[in-house]
mmCIF file of C-alpha atoms in Angstrom:
data_model
loop_
_atom_site.group_PDB
_atom_site.id
_atom_site.type_symbol
_atom_site.label_atom_id
_atom_site.label_comp_id
_atom_site.label_asym_id
_atom_site.label_seq_id
_atom_site.Cartn_x
_atom_site.Cartn_y
_atom_site.Cartn_z
ATOM 1 C CA UNK Q 198 12.613 -8.275 -42.670
ATOM 2 C CA UNK Q 199 16.389 -8.306 -42.297
ATOM 3 C CA UNK Q 200 18.032 -8.655 -38.917
ATOM 4 C CA UNK Q 201 21.683 -7.740 -38.657
ATOM 5 C CA UNK Q 202 24.015 -10.492 -37.478
ATOM 6 C CA UNK Q 203 26.813 -8.005 -36.823
ATOM 7 C CA UNK Q 204 27.575 -7.867 -33.116
ATOM 8 C CA UNK Q 205 27.512 -4.484 -31.368
ATOM 9 C CA UNK Q 206 30.854 -2.727 -30.989
ATOM 10 C CA UNK Q 207 31.996 -2.091 -27.414
ATOM 11 C CA UNK Q 208 34.865 -0.104 -26.084
ATOM 12 C CA UNK Q 209 37.168 -2.344 -24.069
ATOM 13 C CA UNK Q 210 36.719 -0.152 -21.001
ATOM 14 C CA UNK Q 211 35.828 -1.367 -17.548
ATOM 15 C CA UNK Q 212 33.340 0.225 -15.191
ATOM 16 C CA UNK Q 213 35.149 2.568 -12.773
ATOM 17 C CA UNK Q 214 35.396 2.149 -9.025
ATOM 18 C CA UNK Q 215 35.356 -1.661 -8.855
ATOM 19 C CA UNK Q 216 38.155 -4.209 -8.668
ATOM 20 C CA UNK Q 217 36.773 -6.703 -11.192
ATOM 21 C CA UNK Q 218 36.351 -6.007 -14.905
ATOM 22 C CA UNK Q 219 32.804 -5.333 -16.054
ATOM 23 C CA UNK Q 220 32.240 -3.627 -19.439
ATOM 24 C CA UNK Q 221 31.236 -0.004 -19.029
ATOM 25 C CA UNK Q 222 27.716 0.802 -20.207
ATOM 26 C CA UNK Q 223 27.350 4.265 -21.740
ATOM 27 C CA UNK Q 224 24.757 5.529 -21.209
ATOM 28 C CA UNK Q 225 23.744 3.570 -18.134
ATOM 29 C CA UNK Q 226 21.425 0.579 -18.496
ATOM 30 C CA UNK Q 227 17.788 1.639 -18.310
ATOM 31 C CA UNK Q 228 18.331 5.233 -19.419
ATOM 32 C CA UNK Q 229 17.042 6.774 -22.669
ATOM 33 C CA UNK Q 230 19.374 6.635 -25.647
ATOM 34 C CA UNK Q 231 20.369 9.842 -27.446
ATOM 35 C CA UNK Q 232 17.382 11.777 -28.793
ATOM 36 C CA UNK Q 233 19.529 12.745 -31.783
ATOM 37 C CA UNK Q 234 19.803 9.100 -32.806
ATOM 38 C CA UNK Q 235 16.404 8.055 -31.462
ATOM 39 C CA UNK Q 236 13.802 10.748 -32.281
ATOM 40 C CA UNK Q 237 11.175 9.045 -30.136
ATOM 41 C CA UNK Q 238 13.212 10.068 -27.085
ATOM 42 C CA UNK Q 239 12.589 13.790 -27.563
ATOM 43 C CA UNK Q 240 9.790 13.347 -25.035
ATOM 44 C CA UNK Q 241 10.631 11.006 -22.169
ATOM 45 C CA UNK Q 242 8.038 9.546 -19.779
ATOM 46 C CA UNK Q 243 8.495 10.491 -16.148
ATOM 47 C CA UNK Q 244 9.443 6.897 -15.256
ATOM 48 C CA UNK Q 245 12.638 7.388 -17.245
ATOM 49 C CA UNK Q 246 13.517 10.855 -16.033
ATOM 50 C CA UNK Q 247 16.323 11.042 -13.456
ATOM 51 C CA UNK Q 248 15.820 12.093 -9.853
ATOM 52 C CA UNK Q 249 18.550 13.740 -7.767
ATOM 53 C CA UNK Q 250 18.558 13.544 -3.970
ATOM 54 C CA UNK Q 251 21.349 15.136 -1.913
ATOM 55 C CA UNK Q 252 23.669 15.053 -4.897
ATOM 56 C CA UNK Q 253 22.992 11.389 -5.734
ATOM 57 C CA UNK Q 254 21.379 10.934 -9.140
ATOM 58 C CA UNK Q 255 18.980 8.039 -9.647
ATOM 59 C CA UNK Q 256 18.929 7.291 -13.377
ATOM 60 C CA UNK Q 257 15.225 6.461 -13.573
ATOM 61 C CA UNK Q 258 12.261 6.090 -11.212
ATOM 62 C CA UNK Q 259 11.655 2.347 -11.323
ATOM 63 C CA UNK Q 260 13.268 1.090 -8.136
ATOM 64 C CA UNK Q 261 13.620 -2.345 -6.572
ATOM 65 C CA UNK Q 262 11.777 -2.597 -3.261
ATOM 66 C CA UNK Q 263 13.602 -4.379 -0.421
ATOM 67 C CA UNK Q 264 12.524 -8.040 -0.438
ATOM 68 C CA UNK Q 265 13.563 -10.611 2.135
ATOM 69 C CA UNK Q 266 15.324 -13.646 0.631
ATOM 70 C CA UNK Q 267 16.071 -15.667 3.796
ATOM 71 C CA UNK Q 268 19.355 -16.796 2.248
ATOM 72 C CA UNK Q 269 22.082 -15.297 4.442
ATOM 73 C CA UNK Q 270 24.515 -17.331 6.536
ATOM 74 C CA UNK Q 271 25.095 -15.923 10.025
ATOM 75 C CA UNK Q 272 24.050 -12.541 8.673
ATOM 76 C CA UNK Q 273 26.406 -12.720 5.688
ATOM 77 C CA UNK Q 274 25.040 -12.214 2.190
ATOM 78 C CA UNK Q 275 25.740 -15.021 -0.283
ATOM 79 C CA UNK Q 276 25.989 -15.699 -4.013
ATOM 80 C CA UNK Q 277 22.204 -15.904 -4.071
ATOM 81 C CA UNK Q 278 22.056 -12.207 -3.232
ATOM 82 C CA UNK Q 279 24.644 -11.408 -5.903
ATOM 83 C CA UNK Q 280 22.607 -13.139 -8.611
ATOM 84 C CA UNK Q 281 19.238 -11.932 -7.293
ATOM 85 C CA UNK Q 282 20.164 -8.271 -6.833
ATOM 86 C CA UNK Q 283 22.687 -8.117 -9.660
ATOM 87 C CA UNK Q 284 20.018 -9.256 -12.108
ATOM 88 C CA UNK Q 285 17.932 -6.179 -11.397
ATOM 89 C CA UNK Q 286 20.943 -3.942 -12.024
ATOM 90 C CA UNK Q 287 21.693 -5.568 -15.391
ATOM 91 C CA UNK Q 288 18.069 -5.073 -16.501
ATOM 92 C CA UNK Q 289 17.767 -1.344 -15.918
ATOM 93 C CA UNK Q 290 16.374 -0.706 -12.424
ATOM 94 C CA UNK Q 291 17.070 2.850 -11.290
ATOM 95 C CA UNK Q 292 17.912 1.808 -7.736
ATOM 96 C CA UNK Q 293 18.225 -1.419 -5.787
ATOM 97 C CA UNK Q 294 17.388 -1.463 -2.087
ATOM 98 C CA UNK Q 295 19.016 -4.305 -0.179
ATOM 99 C CA UNK Q 296 16.558 -6.272 1.915
ATOM 100 C CA UNK Q 297 15.847 -5.657 5.603
ATOM 101 C CA UNK Q 298 19.293 -5.857 7.213
ATOM 102 C CA UNK Q 299 19.352 -6.324 10.969
ATOM 103 C CA UNK Q 300 21.304 -3.989 13.219
ATOM 104 C CA UNK Q 301 21.570 -6.705 15.879
ATOM 105 C CA UNK Q 302 21.520 -10.520 15.749
ATOM 106 C CA UNK Q 303 18.286 -10.699 17.730
ATOM 107 C CA UNK Q 304 16.673 -8.182 15.361
ATOM 108 C CA UNK Q 305 16.590 -10.503 12.364
ATOM 109 C CA UNK Q 306 13.231 -11.522 10.939
ATOM 110 C CA UNK Q 307 14.645 -15.029 10.526
ATOM 111 C CA UNK Q 308 18.027 -16.650 11.238
ATOM 112 C CA UNK Q 309 18.687 -16.474 7.473
ATOM 113 C CA UNK Q 310 18.313 -12.691 7.197
ATOM 114 C CA UNK Q 311 21.363 -10.472 6.553
ATOM 115 C CA UNK Q 312 22.969 -8.325 9.199
ATOM 116 C CA UNK Q 313 25.160 -5.290 9.634
ATOM 117 C CA UNK Q 314 26.262 -5.737 13.265
ATOM 118 C CA UNK Q 315 29.705 -7.201 12.486
ATOM 119 C CA UNK Q 316 32.602 -6.093 10.316
ATOM 120 C CA UNK Q 317 32.674 -9.615 8.891
ATOM 121 C CA UNK Q 318 29.504 -8.696 7.010
ATOM 122 C CA UNK Q 319 31.353 -6.046 5.005
ATOM 123 C CA UNK Q 320 33.211 -8.116 2.412
ATOM 124 C CA UNK Q 321 30.307 -10.197 1.032
ATOM 125 C CA UNK Q 322 28.028 -7.164 1.018
ATOM 126 C CA UNK Q 323 30.646 -4.956 -0.657
ATOM 127 C CA UNK Q 324 31.069 -7.500 -3.443
ATOM 128 C CA UNK Q 325 27.359 -7.238 -4.254
ATOM 129 C CA UNK Q 326 27.245 -3.465 -3.893
ATOM 130 C CA UNK Q 327 30.265 -3.053 -6.171
ATOM 131 C CA UNK Q 328 28.652 -5.183 -8.883
ATOM 132 C CA UNK Q 329 25.416 -3.183 -8.736
ATOM 133 C CA UNK Q 330 27.392 0.052 -8.980
ATOM 134 C CA UNK Q 331 29.366 -1.299 -11.931
ATOM 135 C CA UNK Q 332 26.095 -1.546 -13.855
ATOM 136 C CA UNK Q 333 25.346 2.128 -13.265
ATOM 137 C CA UNK Q 334 22.660 1.481 -10.648
ATOM 138 C CA UNK Q 335 22.336 3.219 -7.294
ATOM 139 C CA UNK Q 336 22.197 0.877 -4.311
ATOM 140 C CA UNK Q 337 20.826 1.447 -0.843
ATOM 141 C CA UNK Q 338 20.435 -0.585 2.324
ATOM 142 C CA UNK Q 339 17.344 -0.924 4.502
ATOM 143 C CA UNK Q 340 18.205 -0.990 8.209
ATOM 144 C CA UNK Q 341 15.801 -3.037 10.282
ATOM 145 C CA UNK Q 342 14.971 -4.491 13.660
ATOM 146 C CA UNK Q 343 12.084 -6.938 13.658
ATOM 147 C CA UNK Q 344 11.080 -6.191 17.248
ATOM 148 C CA UNK Q 345 8.339 -8.504 18.502
ATOM 149 C CA UNK Q 346 8.314 -10.234 15.097
ATOM 150 C CA UNK Q 347 12.004 -11.133 15.267
ATOM 151 C CA UNK Q 348 13.064 -14.772 15.077
ATOM 152 C CA UNK Q 349 13.011 -16.560 18.397
ATOM 153 C CA UNK Q 350 16.159 -18.456 17.321
ATOM 154 C CA UNK Q 351 18.883 -16.957 18.129
ATOM 155 C CA UNK Q 352 26.804 1.867 12.757
ATOM 156 C CA UNK Q 353 26.966 2.483 9.155
ATOM 157 C CA UNK Q 354 30.347 1.468 7.707
ATOM 158 C CA UNK Q 355 31.581 3.438 4.700
ATOM 159 C CA UNK Q 356 33.377 0.385 3.269
ATOM 160 C CA UNK Q 357 29.993 -0.953 2.216
ATOM 161 C CA UNK Q 358 29.692 1.981 -0.229
ATOM 162 C CA UNK Q 359 25.918 2.265 -0.306
ATOM 163 C CA UNK Q 360 24.702 5.579 -1.687
ATOM 164 C CA UNK Q 361 21.295 5.578 -0.017
ATOM 165 C CA UNK Q 362 19.874 4.319 3.237
ATOM 166 C CA UNK Q 363 16.448 3.260 4.358
ATOM 167 C CA UNK Q 364 14.857 2.618 7.741
ATOM 168 C CA UNK Q 365 12.282 -0.163 7.955
ATOM 169 C CA UNK Q 366 9.360 1.147 9.975
ATOM 170 C CA UNK Q 367 6.564 -0.964 8.463
ATOM 171 C CA UNK Q 368 4.870 -4.371 8.602
ATOM 172 C CA UNK Q 369 4.614 -4.795 12.352
ATOM 173 C CA UNK Q 370 8.328 -4.679 13.052
ATOM 174 C CA UNK Q 371 9.905 -2.715 15.885
ATOM 175 C CA UNK Q 372 9.196 0.877 14.832
ATOM 176 C CA UNK Q 373 5.685 0.070 13.605
ATOM 177 C CA UNK Q 374 4.923 -1.627 16.918
ATOM 178 C CA UNK Q 375 5.767 1.673 18.646
ATOM 179 C CA UNK Q 376 3.719 4.051 16.494
ATOM 180 C CA UNK Q 377 0.548 1.962 16.206
ATOM 181 C CA UNK Q 378 -1.934 2.119 19.096
ATOM 182 C CA UNK Q 379 -2.889 -1.486 18.320
ATOM 183 C CA UNK Q 380 0.522 -2.751 19.458
ATOM 184 C CA UNK Q 381 1.805 0.003 21.758
ATOM 185 C CA UNK Q 382 0.353 -0.429 25.234
ATOM 186 C CA UNK Q 383 3.111 1.435 27.046
ATOM 187 C CA UNK Q 384 2.247 3.890 29.789
ATOM 188 C CA UNK Q 385 5.546 5.806 29.826
ATOM 189 C CA UNK Q 386 6.849 8.568 27.545
ATOM 190 C CA UNK Q 387 6.840 6.145 24.591
ATOM 191 C CA UNK Q 388 3.169 5.203 24.714
ATOM 192 C CA UNK Q 389 -0.301 6.666 24.832
ATOM 193 C CA UNK Q 390 -0.573 9.890 22.816
ATOM 194 C CA UNK Q 391 0.393 10.114 19.170
ATOM 195 C CA UNK Q 392 3.416 12.255 20.037
ATOM 196 C CA UNK Q 393 4.581 9.651 22.529
ATOM 197 C CA UNK Q 394 4.095 6.755 20.114
ATOM 198 C CA UNK Q 395 6.124 8.585 17.484
ATOM 199 C CA UNK Q 396 8.920 9.427 19.919
ATOM 200 C CA UNK Q 397 11.087 6.314 19.475
ATOM 201 C CA UNK Q 398 10.810 6.076 15.654
ATOM 202 C CA UNK Q 399 11.766 9.746 15.410
ATOM 203 C CA UNK Q 400 14.679 9.257 17.802
ATOM 204 C CA UNK Q 401 15.961 6.476 15.549
ATOM 205 C CA UNK Q 402 15.608 8.678 12.472
ATOM 206 C CA UNK Q 403 17.383 11.538 14.222
ATOM 207 C CA UNK Q 404 20.321 9.322 15.218
ATOM 208 C CA UNK Q 405 20.683 7.850 11.729
ATOM 209 C CA UNK Q 406 20.413 11.245 10.068
ATOM 210 C CA UNK Q 407 23.209 12.560 12.289
ATOM 211 C CA UNK Q 408 25.480 9.727 11.099
ATOM 212 C CA UNK Q 409 24.413 9.656 7.436
ATOM 213 C CA UNK Q 410 24.526 12.631 5.050
ATOM 214 C CA UNK Q 411 23.314 10.751 1.980
ATOM 215 C CA UNK Q 412 19.732 10.076 0.812
ATOM 216 C CA UNK Q 413 17.671 8.590 3.625
ATOM 217 C CA UNK Q 414 14.300 6.873 3.153
ATOM 218 C CA UNK Q 415 11.730 5.677 5.662
ATOM 219 C CA UNK Q 416 9.299 2.845 4.902
ATOM 220 C CA UNK Q 417 6.149 2.751 6.986
ATOM 221 C CA UNK Q 418 2.700 1.204 6.945
ATOM 222 C CA UNK Q 419 0.020 3.805 6.213
ATOM 223 C CA UNK Q 420 -2.699 1.679 7.798
ATOM 224 C CA UNK Q 421 -3.170 -1.357 9.994
ATOM 225 C CA UNK Q 422 -6.196 -2.290 7.856
ATOM 226 C CA UNK Q 423 -8.502 -2.250 10.873
ATOM 227 C CA UNK Q 424 -12.068 -1.005 10.570
ATOM 228 C CA UNK Q 425 -11.565 2.289 12.396
ATOM 229 C CA UNK Q 426 -8.640 4.619 12.917
ATOM 230 C CA UNK Q 427 -10.503 6.538 15.625
ATOM 231 C CA UNK Q 428 -13.006 5.198 18.104
ATOM 232 C CA UNK Q 429 -16.387 6.721 18.852
ATOM 233 C CA UNK Q 430 -14.799 8.586 21.763
ATOM 234 C CA UNK Q 431 -12.334 10.307 19.416
ATOM 235 C CA UNK Q 432 -9.298 8.360 20.572
ATOM 236 C CA UNK Q 433 -6.947 6.602 18.163
ATOM 237 C CA UNK Q 434 -7.651 2.863 18.150
ATOM 238 C CA UNK Q 435 -5.572 1.750 15.169
ATOM 239 C CA UNK Q 436 -2.996 3.172 12.811
ATOM 240 C CA UNK Q 437 -4.213 4.890 9.644
ATOM 241 C CA UNK Q 438 -3.691 7.577 7.050
ATOM 242 C CA UNK Q 439 -4.466 10.564 9.301
ATOM 243 C CA UNK Q 440 -1.670 9.650 11.709
ATOM 244 C CA UNK Q 441 0.539 8.721 8.751
ATOM 245 C CA UNK Q 442 0.326 12.301 7.484
ATOM 246 C CA UNK Q 443 1.489 13.528 10.898
ATOM 247 C CA UNK Q 444 4.327 10.986 10.929
ATOM 248 C CA UNK Q 445 5.382 11.986 7.409
ATOM 249 C CA UNK Q 446 5.517 15.661 8.352
ATOM 250 C CA UNK Q 447 7.702 14.909 11.369
ATOM 251 C CA UNK Q 448 9.943 12.619 9.302
ATOM 252 C CA UNK Q 449 10.459 15.448 6.832
ATOM 253 C CA UNK Q 450 11.390 17.774 9.698
ATOM 254 C CA UNK Q 451 13.972 15.210 10.870
ATOM 255 C CA UNK Q 452 15.618 15.125 7.445
ATOM 256 C CA UNK Q 453 14.007 12.110 5.760
ATOM 257 C CA UNK Q 454 14.252 12.611 1.998
ATOM 258 C CA UNK Q 455 11.633 10.102 0.859
ATOM 259 C CA UNK Q 456 8.833 8.111 2.456
ATOM 260 C CA UNK Q 457 8.127 4.654 1.045
ATOM 261 C CA UNK Q 458 4.428 4.130 1.709
ATOM 262 C CA UNK Q 459 3.436 0.543 2.413
ATOM 263 C CA UNK Q 460 0.708 -0.878 4.680
ATOM 264 C CA UNK Q 461 -0.353 -3.622 7.060
ATOM 265 C CA UNK Q 462 1.573 -6.351 8.845
ATOM 266 C CA UNK Q 463 0.643 -5.356 12.393
ATOM 267 C CA UNK Q 464 -2.902 -6.671 12.829
ATOM 268 C CA UNK Q 465 -3.827 -10.326 12.491
ATOM 269 C CA UNK Q 466 -7.390 -9.384 11.528
ATOM 270 C CA UNK Q 467 -6.464 -7.179 8.569
ATOM 271 C CA UNK Q 468 -8.624 -7.678 5.474
ATOM 272 C CA UNK Q 469 -7.546 -6.485 2.048
ATOM 273 C CA UNK Q 470 -9.844 -7.326 -0.849
ATOM 274 C CA UNK Q 471 -8.323 -6.849 -4.292
ATOM 275 C CA UNK Q 472 -10.408 -6.613 -7.418
ATOM 276 C CA UNK Q 473 -9.989 -4.131 -10.270
ATOM 277 C CA UNK Q 474 -9.014 -3.802 -13.912
ATOM 278 C CA UNK Q 475 -5.331 -3.976 -12.985
ATOM 279 C CA UNK Q 476 -5.968 -6.458 -10.157
ATOM 280 C CA UNK Q 477 -4.607 -3.800 -7.858
ATOM 281 C CA UNK Q 478 -6.928 -2.735 -5.197
ATOM 282 C CA UNK Q 479 -10.580 -2.407 -4.303
ATOM 283 C CA UNK Q 480 -11.282 -2.012 -0.616
ATOM 284 C CA UNK Q 481 -15.044 -1.624 -0.512
ATOM 285 C CA UNK Q 482 -15.278 -2.422 3.180
ATOM 286 C CA UNK Q 483 -12.948 0.479 3.979
ATOM 287 C CA UNK Q 484 -14.299 2.977 1.452
ATOM 288 C CA UNK Q 485 -11.181 2.926 -0.744
ATOM 289 C CA UNK Q 486 -11.341 1.933 -4.404
ATOM 290 C CA UNK Q 487 -8.479 2.413 -6.818
ATOM 291 C CA UNK Q 488 -7.051 1.107 -10.052
ATOM 292 C CA UNK Q 489 -3.731 2.750 -9.163
ATOM 293 C CA UNK Q 490 -2.203 0.077 -6.976
ATOM 294 C CA UNK Q 491 -3.034 -1.307 -3.585
ATOM 295 C CA UNK Q 492 -1.276 1.453 -1.609
ATOM 296 C CA UNK Q 493 -1.092 4.324 -4.096
ATOM 297 C CA UNK Q 494 -4.065 6.181 -2.539
ATOM 298 C CA UNK Q 495 -2.078 6.483 0.693
ATOM 299 C CA UNK Q 496 0.987 7.780 -1.164
ATOM 300 C CA UNK Q 497 -1.239 10.235 -3.021
ATOM 301 C CA UNK Q 498 -2.707 11.616 0.206
ATOM 302 C CA UNK Q 499 0.729 12.160 1.725
ATOM 303 C CA UNK Q 500 2.026 13.789 -1.460
ATOM 304 C CA UNK Q 501 -0.978 16.108 -1.498
ATOM 305 C CA UNK Q 502 -0.431 17.125 2.132
ATOM 306 C CA UNK Q 503 3.378 17.423 1.835
ATOM 307 C CA UNK Q 504 4.233 18.343 -1.764
ATOM 308 C CA UNK Q 505 7.906 19.018 -0.961
ATOM 309 C CA UNK Q 506 8.459 15.540 0.495
ATOM 310 C CA UNK Q 507 9.439 12.830 -1.981
ATOM 311 C CA UNK Q 508 7.010 9.902 -1.906
ATOM 312 C CA UNK Q 509 7.458 6.366 -3.185
ATOM 313 C CA UNK Q 510 4.491 4.222 -4.219
ATOM 314 C CA UNK Q 511 4.543 0.440 -3.867
ATOM 315 C CA UNK Q 512 2.126 -2.465 -3.996
ATOM 316 C CA UNK Q 513 0.652 -4.392 -6.945
ATOM 317 C CA UNK Q 514 1.903 -1.957 -9.534
ATOM 318 C CA UNK Q 515 2.112 -4.329 -12.474
ATOM 319 C CA UNK Q 516 1.766 -2.316 -15.707
ATOM 320 C CA UNK Q 517 3.996 0.384 -17.249
ATOM 321 C CA UNK Q 518 1.051 2.678 -18.005
ATOM 322 C CA UNK Q 519 -0.184 2.270 -14.450
ATOM 323 C CA UNK Q 520 3.243 3.204 -13.044
ATOM 324 C CA UNK Q 521 3.666 6.150 -15.410
ATOM 325 C CA UNK Q 522 0.174 7.419 -14.626
ATOM 326 C CA UNK Q 523 0.944 7.378 -10.907
ATOM 327 C CA UNK Q 524 3.880 9.723 -11.484
ATOM 328 C CA UNK Q 525 2.219 11.902 -14.127
ATOM 329 C CA UNK Q 526 -0.780 12.475 -11.866
ATOM 330 C CA UNK Q 527 1.473 13.640 -9.051
ATOM 331 C CA UNK Q 528 0.538 10.782 -6.723
ATOM 332 C CA UNK Q 529 4.164 9.789 -6.124
ATOM 333 C CA UNK Q 530 7.695 10.644 -7.210
ATOM 334 C CA UNK Q 531 9.042 7.155 -7.731
ATOM 335 C CA UNK Q 532 7.797 3.583 -8.068
ATOM 336 C CA UNK Q 533 9.043 0.673 -5.957
ATOM 337 C CA UNK Q 534 8.508 -2.729 -7.573
ATOM 338 C CA UNK Q 535 8.666 -6.035 -5.733
ATOM 339 C CA UNK Q 536 6.853 -9.159 -6.884
ATOM 340 C CA UNK Q 537 6.454 -7.841 -10.426
ATOM 341 C CA UNK Q 538 10.239 -7.756 -10.772
ATOM 342 C CA UNK Q 539 10.486 -11.300 -9.469
ATOM 343 C CA UNK Q 540 8.165 -12.340 -12.304
ATOM 344 C CA UNK Q 541 9.642 -10.011 -14.938
ATOM 345 C CA UNK Q 542 13.183 -8.972 -14.067
ATOM 346 C CA UNK Q 543 13.478 -6.886 -17.256
ATOM 347 C CA UNK Q 544 10.345 -4.869 -16.453
ATOM 348 C CA UNK Q 545 12.232 -1.527 -16.832
ATOM 349 C CA UNK Q 546 13.306 -2.287 -20.416
ATOM 350 C CA UNK Q 547 9.897 -3.721 -21.305
ATOM 351 C CA UNK Q 548 8.252 -0.653 -19.778
ATOM 352 C CA UNK Q 549 10.457 1.602 -21.882
ATOM 353 C CA UNK Q 550 9.429 -0.284 -25.002
ATOM 354 C CA UNK Q 551 5.722 -0.069 -24.142
ATOM 355 C CA UNK Q 552 5.969 3.655 -23.348
ATOM 356 C CA UNK Q 553 7.798 4.362 -26.595
ATOM 357 C CA UNK Q 554 11.269 4.982 -25.198
ATOM 358 C CA UNK Q 555 14.472 3.564 -26.665
ATOM 359 C CA UNK Q 556 16.400 2.655 -23.513
ATOM 360 C CA UNK Q 557 19.912 1.311 -23.132
ATOM 361 C CA UNK Q 558 20.150 -2.455 -22.477
ATOM 362 C CA UNK Q 559 23.289 -4.046 -21.073
ATOM 363 C CA UNK Q 560 26.061 -4.312 -23.655
ATOM 364 C CA UNK Q 561 25.981 -8.085 -23.381
ATOM 365 C CA UNK Q 562 22.220 -8.186 -24.061
ATOM 366 C CA UNK Q 563 22.028 -5.792 -27.002
ATOM 367 C CA UNK Q 564 21.532 -8.743 -29.350
ATOM 368 C CA UNK Q 565 18.086 -9.219 -27.854
ATOM 369 C CA UNK Q 566 17.036 -5.568 -27.805
ATOM 370 C CA UNK Q 567 18.457 -3.853 -30.903
ATOM 371 C CA UNK Q 568 15.482 -4.544 -33.155
ATOM 372 C CA UNK Q 569 13.001 -3.573 -30.452
ATOM 373 C CA UNK Q 570 14.815 -0.315 -29.651
ATOM 374 C CA UNK Q 571 15.368 0.888 -33.220
ATOM 375 C CA UNK Q 572 14.963 4.611 -34.038
ATOM 376 C CA UNK Q 573 11.441 5.801 -34.822
ATOM 377 C CA UNK Q 574 10.067 9.155 -35.879
#
């Protein structure tokens, strides 16, 4: 076997729209190479097909889930975030969602979480966003308020240049604590009935949608992982998939483009047993068993009920075939990856290889990928 030692030839052209020089990648990293030069790309798996939302094109459907890093200083993102998030962009992720970013100082999960309440947060965040964009990757921000789970220690700004926005309504934080009957004990217009419990989350969505005309996502927990969603008397006693379908329908009516379906985080007694061929989800005690991924069955149910609403699946999705099957079977429209990307940052390029796609690596990394991405008939 002969391996060429000739370096790839690059045009000395910088990526547009950023102040610093970064070599332009054409096509974008993580997208299929020309089917004329790479015959295997005549048929492209759904994971590597683009998705357009409100005029914003996401180059593939493997997206980085928002993951807290607890590395900000007074709400300001640091070089850690640049390296952490920039690495996903240079390895082919279709979108990068910035971690839960507090809208108020007291809304941070920890004192080391990033914020968006001060204009001083703009410059360090813009530096990271610009780098991600320079690699041809869409970037979004997840707005959050931790509510009762906020640290006990002590409006969108266009200069940040995010192209998508997300609202964190999962994992026991403020919005989740309103919509779940396990945590909402209010007796006013914001508590009691399902409509009342959904009132505040929907008011937040409405206000954000009025200020933001770009893609808007909403992450919520589809279940509290309690034993019953309804009591013997027919009243809701915990949060579950039936109420999640109602919430999803109302979110769609308010202009949410995509729901990111997670679970848990609100009930200290939650029990999630995981055992399957993919190590991704068997919940015998709750009557749910799936090799898809720990939360894919919830995404599937919502997609079935609301086929026109985009749905993201997340949770112990660890194999390319597993992710592709989730999309091919119509259970979700896109895949959010978290821990798997922390273990394997180049998962998108490895997934392309396993699924038989020749995908574009970063110019600077072509040395490592040329032999693996060679044309095949």
